[in-house]
DNA sequence: ATAATTTGCGTAAGTAATTACGTAAATTAA
DNA sequence: TTAATTTACGTAATTACTTACGCAAATTAT
């Protein structure tokens, strides 16, 4: 059992389960001491019925926080042992109403004695503990109910994975680079628009279209795969056009677009550019948001060789 | 889930188990988020192996606090999934040594990332809680390890049951009383000694032997049954002899002898007696202890009509 | 050296729950 | 009113363990 001590909070869930199981074993012993021929697992169901006669299966289930199936099975068992009896609902014929039999009421009397003693015993235990376990547990429950562990860990996972993304320059001699550049961009263009002649020219020849003209193509590499692209094409002496910004649909959500955008801006500054320009489409909301986040501002009047372009933006470096 | 709030400390065990289960469900989600094709239940076993290569099944079991069977099954599953491999021990051929495969080591890397993030997340949760759940749980474990719940509750159960014992006068017209008086005393006499003529006379005729002579017979009633007897027979004007002190073997441990003894002393005082006298046998240690506890002192020289009597005691009221 | 006990592990069976799924009644929407 | 949805419940299958038991190797006692 050293494990839980070593792991600490990380294994808290397992630790709680184990402690709970140990306690339940103790409960079984206690029932026996009180001469009760009664299964520990019946305890919550039994008390729910004892407290409130003619409860239905699902109400009991909700009250004690178990599945209705579990309650249904236990009611059946307890019924077989003669502690409870069931009848179908009158107003709602789907319901199964459960109540104690005389034997069950007998058991309830004994149970009350046990509970009284257990109450006292637990108070004794509580007093021996410096911290109030129950309060701590209830508080913990509230905290993870407010925001669950998966939700909490999500942000950390994202930044961790994001840090694994490397931004590299497209190498025209690398076939994998050229293939990924084509694949990723064809994917989004075909999904939302139609492939235009200029798309084909640029995607097939990144070297002559971008790099040899003084521009560049950046790729995002993640887990050995190329999962994002972006390109800069010279316009004037101190301005270039950003385009072919695409992220593999399997790698969405990691913020790869933002990483590429930031890298492009860095490259622009490094090249001594004054202005970055881009054209996009108003339907591409995530893209628009990204460009805005990066600092691009909408340009009113423009003309474009691409028929899909209905928005233009620029960023002064 | 209102149940646990209503029951408080009494349902602490079940509550811990439920919370633990909820946490483990969250863990399953988290593993999926990290793209790990890994079962939650493997977690402790896997970490044990990762920490210490070539662990044996039972050492892992002890470390993580589960049965060796469980570990054995999990190792088998993990082996099938390719995360670990096993080999028989060299020095001890019964042992099964377990170590990570290359695939398992790969998983360990990812696991370490997860653990790091989980660590941070749990620290976050911990900081949101006023009380330290883990510390509270560990303290609770220590407290119930020092003295378990069944042991703690035992004393309370005993006093509760003891309070249900009623001391009544034998009613010579009540056949059940007469039968119980015979049964209980024949039981112990036959077990340790031989029934003597005086026994038969007194047990068959409690009225003429005790009551009509100014003495009395007290019975202990528990749950509708007579479970203990004791009798006073006049000796002189202000002293009587205590005898036929017996407790049903099914009702031992409730302190019924003590209750009877105390009642006898009360009766003696009520009757204005100065001295109670009794004869017993040195083999009956529990009885000797009881008489001592009640205040009786050994008498040196005496003679008795019973052959089994080798100790005599008296109590001055 | 032999016998008895302990230890390590695995198979089989059992347990206390669950999820998946189906049926029928009740409720709501069209 | 009919259709669609929700609710209440139960059966069957699954899960994550456990205990019971047995075998064989190792250790201890005689």
Short mmCIF file of C-alpha atoms in Angstrom, two decimals, chain B residues 164-302:
data_model
loop_
_atom_site.label_atom_id
_atom_site.label_comp_id
_atom_site.label_asym_id
_atom_site.label_seq_id
_atom_site.Cartn_x
_atom_site.Cartn_y
_atom_site.Cartn_z
CA UNK B 164 -31.76 -5.37 27.54
CA UNK B 165 -31.14 -7.99 30.22
CA UNK B 166 -33.81 -7.99 32.90
CA UNK B 167 -33.26 -9.60 36.29
CA UNK B 168 -36.45 -11.20 37.59
CA UNK B 169 -37.47 -13.45 40.46
CA UNK B 170 -38.12 -17.07 39.61
CA UNK B 171 -41.85 -17.72 39.65
CA UNK B 172 -42.38 -21.33 40.85
CA UNK B 173 -45.68 -21.49 38.96
CA UNK B 174 -43.96 -20.64 35.69
CA UNK B 175 -42.88 -23.83 33.93
CA UNK B 176 -40.50 -21.95 31.61
CA UNK B 177 -38.71 -20.50 34.64
CA UNK B 178 -38.36 -23.90 36.29
CA UNK B 179 -37.17 -25.52 33.06
CA UNK B 180 -34.58 -22.85 32.40
CA UNK B 181 -33.33 -23.02 35.99
CA UNK B 182 -32.76 -26.74 35.56
CA UNK B 183 -31.34 -26.59 32.05
CA UNK B 184 -28.78 -23.86 32.66
CA UNK B 185 -27.44 -25.37 35.87
CA UNK B 186 -27.39 -28.98 34.69
CA UNK B 187 -25.45 -27.72 31.67
CA UNK B 188 -22.48 -26.36 33.57
CA UNK B 189 -22.50 -28.94 36.32
CA UNK B 190 -22.44 -31.80 33.83
CA UNK B 191 -19.79 -30.08 31.77
CA UNK B 192 -17.27 -29.67 34.60
CA UNK B 193 -18.40 -32.01 37.42
CA UNK B 194 -20.94 -34.65 38.29
CA UNK B 195 -24.50 -33.94 39.28
CA UNK B 196 -24.88 -34.59 43.02
CA UNK B 197 -28.07 -35.49 44.91
CA UNK B 198 -28.26 -31.99 46.41
CA UNK B 199 -28.16 -30.51 42.92
CA UNK B 200 -31.11 -32.54 41.82
CA UNK B 201 -33.09 -31.70 44.90
CA UNK B 202 -32.51 -27.97 44.60
CA UNK B 203 -32.93 -27.73 40.83
CA UNK B 204 -36.13 -29.75 40.77
CA UNK B 205 -37.70 -27.86 43.69
CA UNK B 206 -36.59 -24.22 43.73
CA UNK B 207 -39.71 -23.32 45.69
CA UNK B 208 -39.23 -25.64 48.67
CA UNK B 209 -35.44 -25.49 48.55
CA UNK B 210 -34.97 -21.71 48.28
CA UNK B 211 -38.06 -19.57 48.20
CA UNK B 212 -40.21 -21.13 50.90
CA UNK B 213 -37.21 -21.08 53.24
CA UNK B 214 -36.98 -17.29 52.88
CA UNK B 215 -34.40 -17.37 50.10
CA UNK B 216 -34.87 -16.48 46.46
CA UNK B 217 -33.93 -17.39 42.90
CA UNK B 218 -33.07 -14.67 40.38
CA UNK B 219 -33.22 -15.19 36.63
CA UNK B 220 -31.75 -13.11 33.80
CA UNK B 221 -34.13 -12.59 30.90
CA UNK B 222 -32.78 -11.56 27.50
CA UNK B 223 -34.78 -11.37 24.30
CA UNK B 224 -37.63 -13.30 25.85
CA UNK B 225 -35.43 -16.16 27.04
CA UNK B 226 -34.06 -17.03 30.43
CA UNK B 227 -30.29 -16.99 30.01
CA UNK B 228 -28.94 -16.85 33.58
CA UNK B 229 -29.73 -18.01 37.11
CA UNK B 230 -28.59 -17.49 40.69
CA UNK B 231 -30.03 -18.44 44.05
CA UNK B 232 -29.83 -17.41 47.69
CA UNK B 233 -30.46 -19.94 50.47
CA UNK B 234 -30.72 -18.83 54.13
CA UNK B 235 -27.88 -19.99 56.39
CA UNK B 236 -28.32 -18.02 59.60
CA UNK B 237 -30.60 -15.14 60.54
CA UNK B 238 -28.44 -12.57 58.75
CA UNK B 239 -26.49 -14.56 56.15
CA UNK B 240 -27.35 -16.52 53.05
CA UNK B 241 -25.51 -18.73 50.61
CA UNK B 242 -25.21 -17.76 46.97
CA UNK B 243 -25.32 -20.67 44.52
CA UNK B 244 -26.56 -21.96 41.21
CA UNK B 245 -24.90 -19.08 39.44
CA UNK B 246 -25.07 -20.06 35.76
CA UNK B 247 -25.26 -18.36 32.37
CA UNK B 248 -26.51 -19.93 29.14
CA UNK B 249 -23.52 -20.66 26.91
CA UNK B 250 -25.21 -18.78 24.06
CA UNK B 251 -25.38 -15.62 26.15
CA UNK B 252 -21.81 -15.56 27.44
CA UNK B 253 -19.85 -12.37 27.00
CA UNK B 254 -22.67 -9.97 27.81
CA UNK B 255 -21.69 -9.70 31.46
CA UNK B 256 -24.88 -11.41 32.61
CA UNK B 257 -23.08 -13.03 35.52
CA UNK B 258 -22.11 -9.64 36.80
CA UNK B 259 -25.66 -8.35 36.48
CA UNK B 260 -26.94 -11.33 38.42
CA UNK B 261 -24.27 -10.94 41.08
CA UNK B 262 -25.02 -7.26 41.53
CA UNK B 263 -28.73 -8.03 41.75
CA UNK B 264 -28.08 -10.72 44.35
CA UNK B 265 -26.09 -8.27 46.46
CA UNK B 266 -28.90 -5.73 46.16
CA UNK B 267 -31.37 -8.37 47.33
CA UNK B 268 -29.11 -9.28 50.21
CA UNK B 269 -29.00 -5.65 51.33
CA UNK B 270 -32.74 -5.31 50.88
CA UNK B 271 -33.25 -8.33 53.12
CA UNK B 272 -31.02 -6.78 55.74
CA UNK B 273 -28.36 -9.47 55.52
CA UNK B 274 -24.85 -8.96 56.91
CA UNK B 275 -23.01 -11.62 54.93
CA UNK B 276 -23.17 -13.57 51.69
CA UNK B 277 -21.34 -16.88 51.43
CA UNK B 278 -20.59 -19.10 48.47
CA UNK B 279 -18.74 -22.25 47.55
CA UNK B 280 -17.18 -22.87 44.17
CA UNK B 281 -14.36 -24.70 42.43
CA UNK B 282 -10.90 -23.44 41.64
CA UNK B 283 -11.24 -24.67 38.04
CA UNK B 284 -14.02 -22.19 37.37
CA UNK B 285 -11.73 -19.25 36.72
CA UNK B 286 -14.28 -16.88 35.16
CA UNK B 287 -16.55 -17.44 38.14
CA UNK B 288 -13.74 -16.77 40.62
CA UNK B 289 -12.91 -13.57 38.79
CA UNK B 290 -16.51 -12.49 38.88
CA UNK B 291 -16.86 -13.12 42.61
CA UNK B 292 -13.66 -11.22 43.25
CA UNK B 293 -14.93 -8.36 41.13
CA UNK B 294 -18.15 -8.34 43.16
CA UNK B 295 -16.11 -8.00 46.33
CA UNK B 296 -16.08 -11.54 47.71
CA UNK B 297 -13.04 -12.62 49.74
CA UNK B 298 -11.72 -16.16 50.10
CA UNK B 299 -12.57 -18.04 53.29
CA UNK B 300 -9.85 -20.39 54.57
CA UNK B 301 -11.53 -23.23 56.46
CA UNK B 302 -14.87 -24.59 55.49
#
